[in-house]
XYZ file of C-alpha atoms in Angstrom:
589
model
C 28.872 -32.893 13.579
C 25.981 -30.392 13.559
C 27.158 -29.243 9.957
C 27.487 -32.968 8.827
C 24.163 -33.780 10.251
C 22.552 -30.452 8.396
C 24.344 -31.352 5.425
C 22.878 -35.126 5.267
C 19.269 -33.666 5.890
C 19.669 -31.331 3.256
C 20.887 -33.831 0.934
C 18.233 -36.497 1.853
C 15.417 -33.823 1.375
C 16.835 -32.857 -2.014
C 16.922 -36.535 -3.154
C 13.354 -36.946 -1.669
C 11.846 -34.322 -3.779
C 13.798 -35.270 -7.017
C 12.736 -38.663 -6.663
C 8.925 -37.793 -6.215
C 9.326 -35.857 -9.416
C 11.236 -38.453 -11.410
C 8.189 -41.188 -10.023
C 6.020 -39.314 -12.633
C 7.410 -39.536 -15.911
C 4.483 -37.705 -17.462
C 5.155 -34.579 -15.400
C 1.666 -34.521 -13.887
C 3.027 -34.277 -10.528
C 1.142 -31.836 -8.029
C 3.743 -29.642 -6.365
C 1.608 -26.998 -5.059
C 0.932 -28.332 -1.511
C 1.443 -26.261 1.495
C 3.930 -28.857 3.055
C 6.050 -28.769 -0.340
C 6.084 -24.975 -0.668
C 6.985 -24.353 3.166
C 9.583 -27.269 3.013
C 11.482 -26.137 0.027
C 11.136 -22.576 1.557
C 13.091 -23.803 4.608
C 15.301 -26.121 2.806
C 16.665 -23.460 0.626
C 16.742 -20.947 3.306
C 19.064 -23.001 5.206
C 21.531 -23.715 2.612
C 24.736 -21.484 2.658
C 27.289 -22.839 0.183
C 27.023 -26.609 -0.402
C 27.115 -28.841 -3.480
C 25.197 -31.931 -3.891
C 24.969 -34.773 -6.101
C 21.849 -35.366 -7.848
C 21.824 -38.386 -10.228
C 25.031 -37.340 -12.039
C 24.243 -33.592 -11.880
C 25.533 -31.131 -9.741
C 23.400 -28.562 -7.758
C 25.471 -25.794 -6.030
C 23.539 -23.264 -4.172
C 25.274 -20.162 -2.876
C 23.024 -17.748 -0.999
C 24.076 -14.288 -1.115
C 23.197 -11.699 1.488
C 19.477 -10.275 0.811
C 18.445 -13.217 -1.679
C 14.761 -14.228 -1.027
C 13.679 -17.606 -0.198
C 11.703 -19.732 -2.498
C 8.495 -18.912 -0.840
C 8.999 -15.404 -2.098
C 9.507 -16.714 -5.604
C 6.491 -18.864 -5.555
C 4.582 -15.820 -4.122
C 5.499 -13.774 -7.121
C 8.549 -12.029 -5.621
C 11.261 -10.818 -7.780
C 14.438 -13.311 -7.896
C 16.886 -11.356 -9.741
C 20.263 -13.176 -8.983
C 18.607 -16.944 -9.625
C 15.854 -16.327 -12.296
C 15.655 -16.375 -16.056
C 12.355 -14.766 -17.241
C 10.741 -14.696 -20.557
C 7.617 -12.786 -21.838
C 5.061 -14.610 -23.856
C 1.310 -13.360 -24.543
C 1.625 -10.923 -21.380
C 2.546 -13.661 -19.104
C 5.820 -13.770 -17.189
C 7.591 -17.132 -17.021
C 10.068 -17.668 -14.315
C 12.379 -20.521 -14.155
C 14.255 -22.002 -11.087
C 16.614 -24.826 -12.141
C 17.575 -27.596 -9.895
C 20.168 -29.659 -11.551
C 18.451 -31.564 -14.267
C 15.016 -30.623 -13.115
C 13.419 -27.045 -13.596
C 10.509 -25.347 -12.215
C 8.556 -22.692 -13.469
C 5.897 -20.415 -11.985
C 3.486 -18.795 -14.304
C 2.506 -15.390 -12.872
C -0.167 -13.207 -14.193
C 1.476 -10.202 -15.896
C 2.007 -6.846 -14.013
C 0.079 -4.997 -16.462
C -3.190 -5.518 -15.260
C -6.015 -3.794 -16.653
C -9.602 -3.200 -15.387
C -10.501 -6.905 -15.500
C -7.564 -7.738 -13.177
C -8.403 -5.086 -10.897
C -12.096 -6.484 -10.390
C -11.238 -10.247 -10.732
C -7.930 -10.725 -9.827
C -6.515 -14.362 -8.909
C -5.054 -14.554 -5.409
C -2.596 -17.450 -6.427
C -0.285 -18.033 -9.495
C -2.163 -19.687 -12.100
C 0.043 -22.821 -12.774
C 3.305 -24.168 -11.982
C 5.436 -26.060 -14.824
C 7.766 -28.851 -14.419
C 10.682 -29.533 -17.003
C 12.930 -32.561 -16.834
C 16.134 -33.014 -18.601
C 14.610 -34.335 -21.716
C 12.800 -30.978 -22.115
C 9.282 -32.078 -21.938
C 7.070 -29.510 -20.171
C 3.651 -29.638 -18.597
C 1.273 -27.510 -16.811
C 0.346 -28.491 -13.282
C -2.417 -26.061 -12.299
C -2.371 -24.929 -8.575
C -5.229 -25.251 -6.526
C -7.610 -22.265 -5.889
C -6.951 -20.380 -2.591
C -9.523 -21.111 0.065
C -9.312 -17.273 1.258
C -10.154 -14.369 -0.485
C -9.266 -10.435 -0.095
C -11.814 -8.948 -2.463
C -14.906 -8.624 -0.025
C -12.573 -6.837 2.483
C -11.181 -4.642 -0.197
C -14.564 -3.783 -1.249
C -15.443 -2.822 2.264
C -12.251 -0.606 2.723
C -13.319 1.324 -0.823
C -16.476 2.385 0.864
C -14.072 4.799 2.460
C -12.766 5.812 -1.034
C -16.493 6.268 -2.250
C -17.013 8.522 0.587
C -13.875 10.401 0.056
C -15.186 11.034 -3.454
C -18.838 11.672 -2.800
C -18.088 14.336 -0.084
C -15.701 16.049 -2.555
C -18.207 16.190 -5.420
C -21.603 16.634 -3.699
C -21.256 20.476 -3.020
C -20.752 20.904 -6.828
C -24.290 20.654 -7.716
C -25.676 21.578 -4.367
C -23.919 24.763 -3.652
C -26.350 27.087 -5.510
C -29.334 25.413 -4.017
C -28.223 25.205 -0.346
C -26.878 28.880 -0.707
C -30.397 30.032 -1.533
C -32.198 27.970 1.219
C -29.697 29.266 3.771
C -29.738 32.655 2.523
C -26.131 32.974 1.563
C -26.687 33.421 -2.181
C -24.781 36.805 -2.384
C -21.981 35.814 -0.019
C -19.298 33.885 -1.945
C -16.928 34.106 1.073
C -19.278 31.857 3.301
C -20.085 29.582 0.109
C -16.261 29.023 0.021
C -16.034 28.138 3.625
C -18.682 25.506 3.096
C -16.701 24.118 0.402
C -13.271 24.356 2.178
C -14.210 23.335 5.852
C -14.181 19.911 4.432
C -10.862 20.251 3.352
C -9.781 21.618 6.725
C -11.199 18.638 8.448
C -9.472 16.191 6.060
C -6.003 18.173 6.861
C -6.639 17.272 10.493
C -7.939 13.662 9.788
C -4.853 12.709 7.335
C -2.173 13.662 9.886
C -3.989 11.746 12.764
C -5.130 8.733 10.586
C -1.646 7.055 10.725
C -1.173 7.480 14.297
C -4.643 5.946 15.011
C -4.122 3.070 12.776
C -0.901 2.214 14.547
C -2.761 2.593 18.118
C -6.024 0.625 17.472
C -5.597 -1.106 14.323
C -6.726 -0.630 10.681
C -10.322 -1.939 11.075
C -10.977 -0.077 14.567
C -9.798 3.225 12.892
C -12.093 2.672 9.898
C -14.803 2.403 12.519
C -13.869 5.523 14.339
C -13.587 7.360 11.099
C -17.346 6.394 10.389
C -18.471 8.097 13.363
C -17.742 11.833 11.975
C -18.883 10.735 8.753
C -22.331 9.815 9.677
C -22.831 12.641 12.091
C -21.394 15.195 9.472
C -23.425 14.046 6.913
C -26.595 14.021 8.960
C -25.851 17.536 10.133
C -25.517 18.929 6.754
C -28.787 17.268 5.529
C -30.805 18.755 8.355
C -29.003 22.132 8.693
C -31.278 25.322 8.884
C -28.268 28.064 9.121
C -24.796 27.955 8.096
C -23.350 27.123 11.539
C -24.340 23.400 11.401
C -23.703 23.129 7.879
C -19.884 24.098 8.596
C -19.639 21.876 11.559
C -21.020 19.056 9.527
C -18.430 19.473 6.659
C -15.781 19.775 9.068
C -16.839 16.449 10.706
C -17.183 14.845 7.303
C -13.765 16.291 6.254
C -12.071 14.717 9.457
C -13.533 11.268 8.528
C -12.391 11.474 4.890
C -8.918 12.643 5.904
C -8.544 9.583 8.192
C -9.758 7.239 5.521
C -7.586 8.768 2.736
C -4.739 7.785 4.915
C -5.945 4.070 5.826
C -7.793 2.855 2.905
C -4.535 2.580 0.662
C -2.767 1.192 3.786
C -5.253 -1.391 4.458
C -5.609 -2.680 1.072
C -1.780 -2.916 0.689
C -1.198 -4.752 3.724
C -4.046 -7.306 3.197
C -3.278 -7.914 -0.628
C -1.146 -10.879 -1.759
C 2.003 -10.080 -3.611
C 0.947 -11.255 -6.761
C -2.028 -8.661 -6.976
C -0.806 -5.900 -4.763
C 0.094 -3.547 -7.757
C -3.188 -4.280 -9.460
C -5.063 -3.427 -6.411
C -3.103 -0.173 -5.805
C -5.057 1.797 -8.489
C -8.577 0.447 -6.922
C -8.495 3.465 -4.308
C -8.379 6.060 -6.890
C -10.799 4.453 -8.928
C -13.228 4.388 -6.203
C -12.800 7.904 -5.267
C -13.490 8.794 -8.787
C -16.862 6.656 -8.737
C -17.796 8.555 -5.493
C -17.264 11.918 -7.208
C -19.600 10.485 -10.214
C -22.171 9.141 -7.868
C -22.321 12.640 -6.292
C -22.596 14.346 -9.643
C -25.428 11.905 -10.691
C -27.324 12.272 -7.518
C -27.565 16.140 -8.273
C -29.636 15.510 -11.417
C -32.954 15.919 -9.867
C -32.118 19.302 -8.339
C -33.594 21.259 -11.526
C -37.108 19.966 -10.363
C -36.592 19.739 -6.702
C -34.749 22.758 -5.192
C -34.305 20.997 -1.751
C -33.107 17.808 -3.026
C -29.647 19.038 -1.843
C -30.760 17.683 1.595
C -31.408 14.201 0.397
C -27.838 14.426 -1.463
C -26.094 15.031 1.563
C -28.222 12.587 3.863
C -27.292 9.922 1.382
C -23.867 9.651 2.635
C -25.067 8.407 6.112
C -25.776 4.946 4.494
C -22.156 3.997 3.354
C -20.743 5.415 6.517
C -22.832 2.975 8.573
C -21.963 0.172 6.013
C -18.469 0.857 6.424
C -18.650 0.598 10.279
C -20.545 -2.640 10.056
C -18.477 -4.091 7.291
C -15.093 -3.415 9.225
C -16.778 -5.262 12.333
C -16.473 -8.509 10.381
C -13.486 -7.829 8.283
C -9.988 -9.164 9.320
C -7.353 -6.894 10.959
C -4.270 -6.531 8.976
C -2.146 -9.548 9.588
C 1.050 -7.323 9.500
C -0.338 -4.794 12.433
C -1.312 -7.834 14.380
C 2.092 -9.483 14.040
C 3.847 -6.204 15.058
C 1.636 -6.157 18.096
C 2.700 -9.673 18.992
C -0.693 -11.054 18.532
C 0.605 -14.210 16.366
C -2.470 -16.283 16.934
C -4.773 -13.641 15.669
C -2.491 -12.744 12.933
C -2.525 -16.463 11.713
C -6.344 -16.295 11.847
C -6.404 -13.290 9.533
C -3.884 -14.632 7.324
C -6.223 -17.987 7.070
C -9.212 -15.972 6.148
C -7.548 -13.606 3.587
C -5.179 -16.159 1.901
C -6.481 -19.721 2.932
C -4.903 -22.287 5.482
C -2.273 -23.258 3.043
C -0.538 -19.810 3.160
C -0.429 -19.246 6.636
C 3.045 -20.957 7.345
C 4.566 -18.963 4.307
C 2.931 -15.493 5.097
C 4.120 -15.900 8.820
C 7.541 -16.799 7.692
C 7.667 -13.768 5.509
C 6.451 -11.580 8.404
C 9.319 -13.170 10.714
C 11.856 -12.123 8.109
C 10.455 -8.531 7.809
C 10.649 -7.953 11.297
C 14.254 -9.399 11.644
C 15.446 -7.377 8.871
C 14.131 -4.085 10.524
C 17.117 -2.865 12.291
C 16.900 0.812 11.560
C 14.863 2.775 13.765
C 11.872 4.782 12.503
C 12.729 8.165 11.452
C 11.293 11.453 13.461
C 9.730 14.221 11.839
C 12.950 16.314 11.672
C 14.450 13.676 9.758
C 12.457 14.290 6.657
C 14.130 17.649 6.171
C 17.551 16.338 6.589
C 19.980 16.250 3.578
C 19.467 12.341 3.385
C 15.812 12.512 2.813
C 14.630 15.911 1.905
C 14.947 15.509 -1.916
C 12.664 12.501 -2.083
C 10.252 14.151 0.605
C 10.127 17.194 -1.678
C 9.252 15.254 -4.505
C 6.202 13.449 -3.006
C 4.945 16.852 -1.506
C 5.621 18.801 -4.893
C 3.497 16.130 -6.791
C 0.619 16.457 -4.587
C 1.066 20.259 -4.760
C 1.004 20.486 -8.525
C -1.869 18.045 -8.546
C -3.893 20.813 -6.582
C -2.622 23.865 -7.919
C -3.467 22.631 -11.443
C -6.995 23.199 -10.631
C -8.508 19.802 -10.395
C -10.706 20.222 -7.468
C -11.770 23.768 -8.609
C -13.282 21.997 -11.588
C -14.621 19.079 -9.428
C -16.294 21.732 -7.132
C -17.436 24.414 -9.567
C -18.000 22.821 -13.073
C -21.617 23.099 -12.692
C -21.531 27.040 -12.107
C -18.930 27.370 -14.773
C -21.244 25.227 -17.304
C -23.975 27.699 -16.199
C -21.921 30.623 -16.974
C -20.969 29.534 -20.397
C -24.778 28.894 -21.208
C -24.977 25.218 -20.907
C -28.782 24.401 -20.520
C -28.279 20.982 -18.528
C -25.379 21.838 -16.535
C -25.725 19.002 -13.865
C -25.829 16.538 -16.553
C -22.526 18.065 -17.970
C -20.888 17.690 -14.667
C -22.153 14.104 -14.425
C -20.198 13.638 -17.814
C -17.328 15.014 -16.374
C -17.472 12.614 -13.601
C -17.862 9.742 -15.828
C -14.770 10.662 -17.938
C -12.724 10.722 -14.408
C -13.780 7.125 -13.939
C -13.218 6.210 -17.629
C -9.654 7.557 -17.432
C -8.725 6.267 -14.024
C -9.754 2.616 -15.432
C -7.330 3.150 -18.508
C -4.621 4.362 -16.427
C -4.629 1.155 -14.506
C -3.836 -0.919 -17.485
C -1.121 1.607 -18.480
C 0.793 2.120 -15.218
C 3.010 -0.584 -16.055
C 3.453 -0.370 -19.804
C 4.083 3.214 -19.979
C 5.750 3.995 -16.695
C 4.905 6.402 -13.901
C 7.098 9.280 -14.980
C 5.766 9.048 -18.739
C 2.045 8.983 -17.401
C 2.532 12.239 -15.363
C 4.182 14.236 -18.426
C 1.679 13.254 -20.574
C -1.174 13.974 -18.035
C -0.118 17.530 -17.190
C 0.825 18.157 -20.778
C -2.860 17.296 -21.710
C -4.231 19.187 -18.831
C -2.082 22.628 -19.739
C -3.624 22.240 -23.284
C -7.132 21.620 -22.109
C -6.780 24.443 -19.541
C -5.563 26.671 -22.559
C -8.646 25.806 -24.582
C -10.949 26.642 -21.590
C -9.350 30.067 -21.213
C -9.557 30.864 -24.919
C -13.254 29.845 -25.113
C -14.054 32.627 -22.822
C -12.069 35.232 -24.306
C -11.813 35.048 -28.065
C -14.962 36.535 -29.753
C -14.302 34.172 -32.724
C -15.089 31.333 -30.461
C -17.938 32.825 -28.593
C -20.711 30.789 -30.559
C -19.008 27.411 -29.421
C -18.288 28.632 -25.923
C -20.539 26.291 -24.270
C -19.433 23.383 -26.434
C -15.772 24.224 -25.781
C -16.437 24.618 -22.083
C -17.664 20.854 -21.826
C -15.110 19.523 -24.096
C -12.291 21.384 -22.606
C -13.384 20.150 -19.055
C -13.901 16.520 -20.035
C -10.400 16.288 -21.695
C -8.963 18.165 -18.681
C -10.344 15.626 -16.249
C -9.690 12.768 -18.542
C -6.092 13.882 -18.954
C -5.784 14.210 -15.075
C -7.144 10.663 -14.424
C -4.506 9.180 -16.749
C -1.748 10.266 -14.482
C -1.822 13.418 -12.234
C -4.557 11.440 -10.211
C -3.643 8.131 -9.594
C 0.057 8.135 -9.763
C 1.386 10.360 -6.905
C -0.540 7.965 -4.448
C 1.076 4.855 -6.217
C 4.599 6.489 -6.487
C 4.900 7.565 -2.646
C 5.393 3.989 -1.307
C 7.862 3.353 -4.051
C 10.128 6.382 -3.628
C 10.043 6.653 0.310
C 12.220 4.670 2.312
C 10.713 2.272 4.817
C 11.811 4.105 7.878
C 10.322 7.574 6.599
C 7.183 6.168 4.658
C 4.464 6.784 7.054
C 5.744 10.300 8.083
C 6.381 11.315 4.495
C 3.061 9.932 3.263
C 1.508 12.030 6.064
C 3.430 15.087 5.169
C 2.636 14.541 1.271
C -1.177 14.101 2.053
C -0.918 17.233 4.370
C 0.360 19.230 1.477
C -2.369 17.872 -0.794
C -5.273 18.985 1.817
C -3.707 22.409 2.593
C -3.620 23.400 -1.013
C -6.974 21.788 -1.532
C -8.449 24.035 1.267
C -6.841 27.089 -0.045
C -8.178 26.686 -3.546
C -11.699 25.660 -2.501
C -11.640 28.787 -0.063
C -10.548 31.413 -2.425
C -11.514 30.032 -6.098
C -14.956 31.882 -6.338
C -13.358 35.196 -5.025
C -10.185 34.993 -7.318
C -12.682 34.377 -10.150
C -14.768 37.129 -9.371
C -11.824 39.580 -9.222
C -9.964 38.160 -12.325
C -12.195 36.324 -14.368
C -12.563 32.638 -15.157
C -10.383 32.913 -18.234
C -7.381 34.458 -16.317
C -7.802 31.727 -13.555
C -7.844 29.048 -16.100
C -4.740 30.531 -18.026
C -2.919 30.362 -14.500
C -3.964 26.565 -13.985
C -2.416 25.961 -17.469
C 0.933 27.508 -16.532
C 1.075 25.489 -13.362
C 0.590 22.377 -15.264
C 3.534 23.566 -17.777
C 5.793 24.095 -14.424
C 4.718 20.431 -13.405
C 5.927 18.982 -16.801
C 9.326 20.689 -16.219
C 9.694 19.585 -12.698
C 8.579 16.125 -13.248
C 11.079 15.710 -16.045
C 14.104 16.742 -14.077
C 13.213 15.455 -10.630
C 11.009 12.306 -10.842
C 12.603 8.982 -11.203
C 10.831 6.192 -13.368
C 10.052 3.401 -11.125
C 8.589 0.986 -13.518
C 10.326 -2.397 -13.234
C 12.808 -1.250 -10.348
C 13.105 -2.669 -6.915
C 12.594 -0.194 -4.022
C 16.401 -0.563 -3.474
C 17.168 0.313 -7.091
C 14.830 3.298 -6.760
C 16.530 4.684 -3.381
C 20.111 4.309 -4.921
C 18.832 6.370 -7.985
C 17.390 8.962 -5.986
C 20.621 9.202 -3.672
C 22.876 9.364 -6.695
C 20.865 12.337 -7.871
C 21.200 14.330 -4.580
């Protein structure tokens, strides 16, 4: 009896929708209402294997295991077994056919450039309806009453601080060394650079745990405390000790934010634009580095300007804490904590009231599907997971051993040794090329693919480092050494920003299984910060012992090794589902 009633209800509901569509022969029916979307989601989810008569046409629904609901289709998810897609003018058209009636959701292309990063729309642009006569007309969907962009912007203050603290020491190091009386002590100078990275290592390992315990927004506020205090101590330091303590505290803060900025952005971003917003974190890190380099321009005329450079970082730290006080918490985290009413409120703020039911339904499904327990730390080293974990760690290791942060920290000193008159301005040019390259990479990520960009990026970095090395050793190039130093560095940073910079952070969530994702990301970021710390600590000493040419030649060799490793071990993830990626990695184990 229950089955008969359910069958009758389903048939009645389908008939109701079809009749309402047919009442509008000009196909101008609005079908984007929350009730329609949520009802069809529930209706299709309850169908198991039924056949319905619809005005002489047969509509058979066979729902296999793992088939996503209509709400997922509407929100831009992939319907592999029940969709037909066509590409036209960089727009994907996906049709879901219901007997003699077909509906098409027009989605913005996944190939999103800089404009898509800055002005993405939260909802699909339109829905098209096609009857059996073949006529098609657009029915534009209404704009969402919610928005995520202001809150993504607040989170990106953490990314700006990340880049700013990395780059601020570049132009300021020589001046603060004179002021603090350590101009001849390259070891202490190395410690001033590297204590930031030591703190970041600690922060990166603790950031995920803090975010799970206290929530994402509260963790941002906690991170703002050491960021503010650290910047203040550096700006007012009269000796080495408070400078090192300040750098350590600032490092802990950026280590925490490096873990939770991409986490928060991914959890509050709608499915339709999550990929586009994935590059925003790296873009704002580059902007932070550029701001630090530009802030160093007055140093030549004002030797104590370095204190102002460090003090400036207090302002965005305070703004981060205040901004997060009015930002919504991650709905996913609230749902996991059982705070359902707060989760609904956050969803309403981010996406609008019309999407609350659909998003809550998605969260419920996700929680029901999570049957496998979270992995422990030792599971990362098991035969099941070690290969994919090692790929993530290796990508960050190659990223650092290729010398990028040595260039970021010390490009001003290198340009000065090459005879460049405006060394700080040249470093600012390097920072600008980093921002430009990252913006270009955002539009290439889904066109060229992750693996292809990595190989191209490391190849360009190898050639650039070789050019830099030769410019310091070949006598025939001596008259052009300054120009070649700037050109080689700009090309190196541009090559880095096209792939080696943004791709690893985007690739990790794609190649790590859900049960190991948090810990595997922490391990990979830990590798990043430890290698970063070692390079920052010993770079000047190694340069003094072996010469800058030999060091750059070593960086070039590392880039070549990275190309060979990526070609043999990294799986292309463009256009693949997470399940397909995991199967591909398992098959190659």
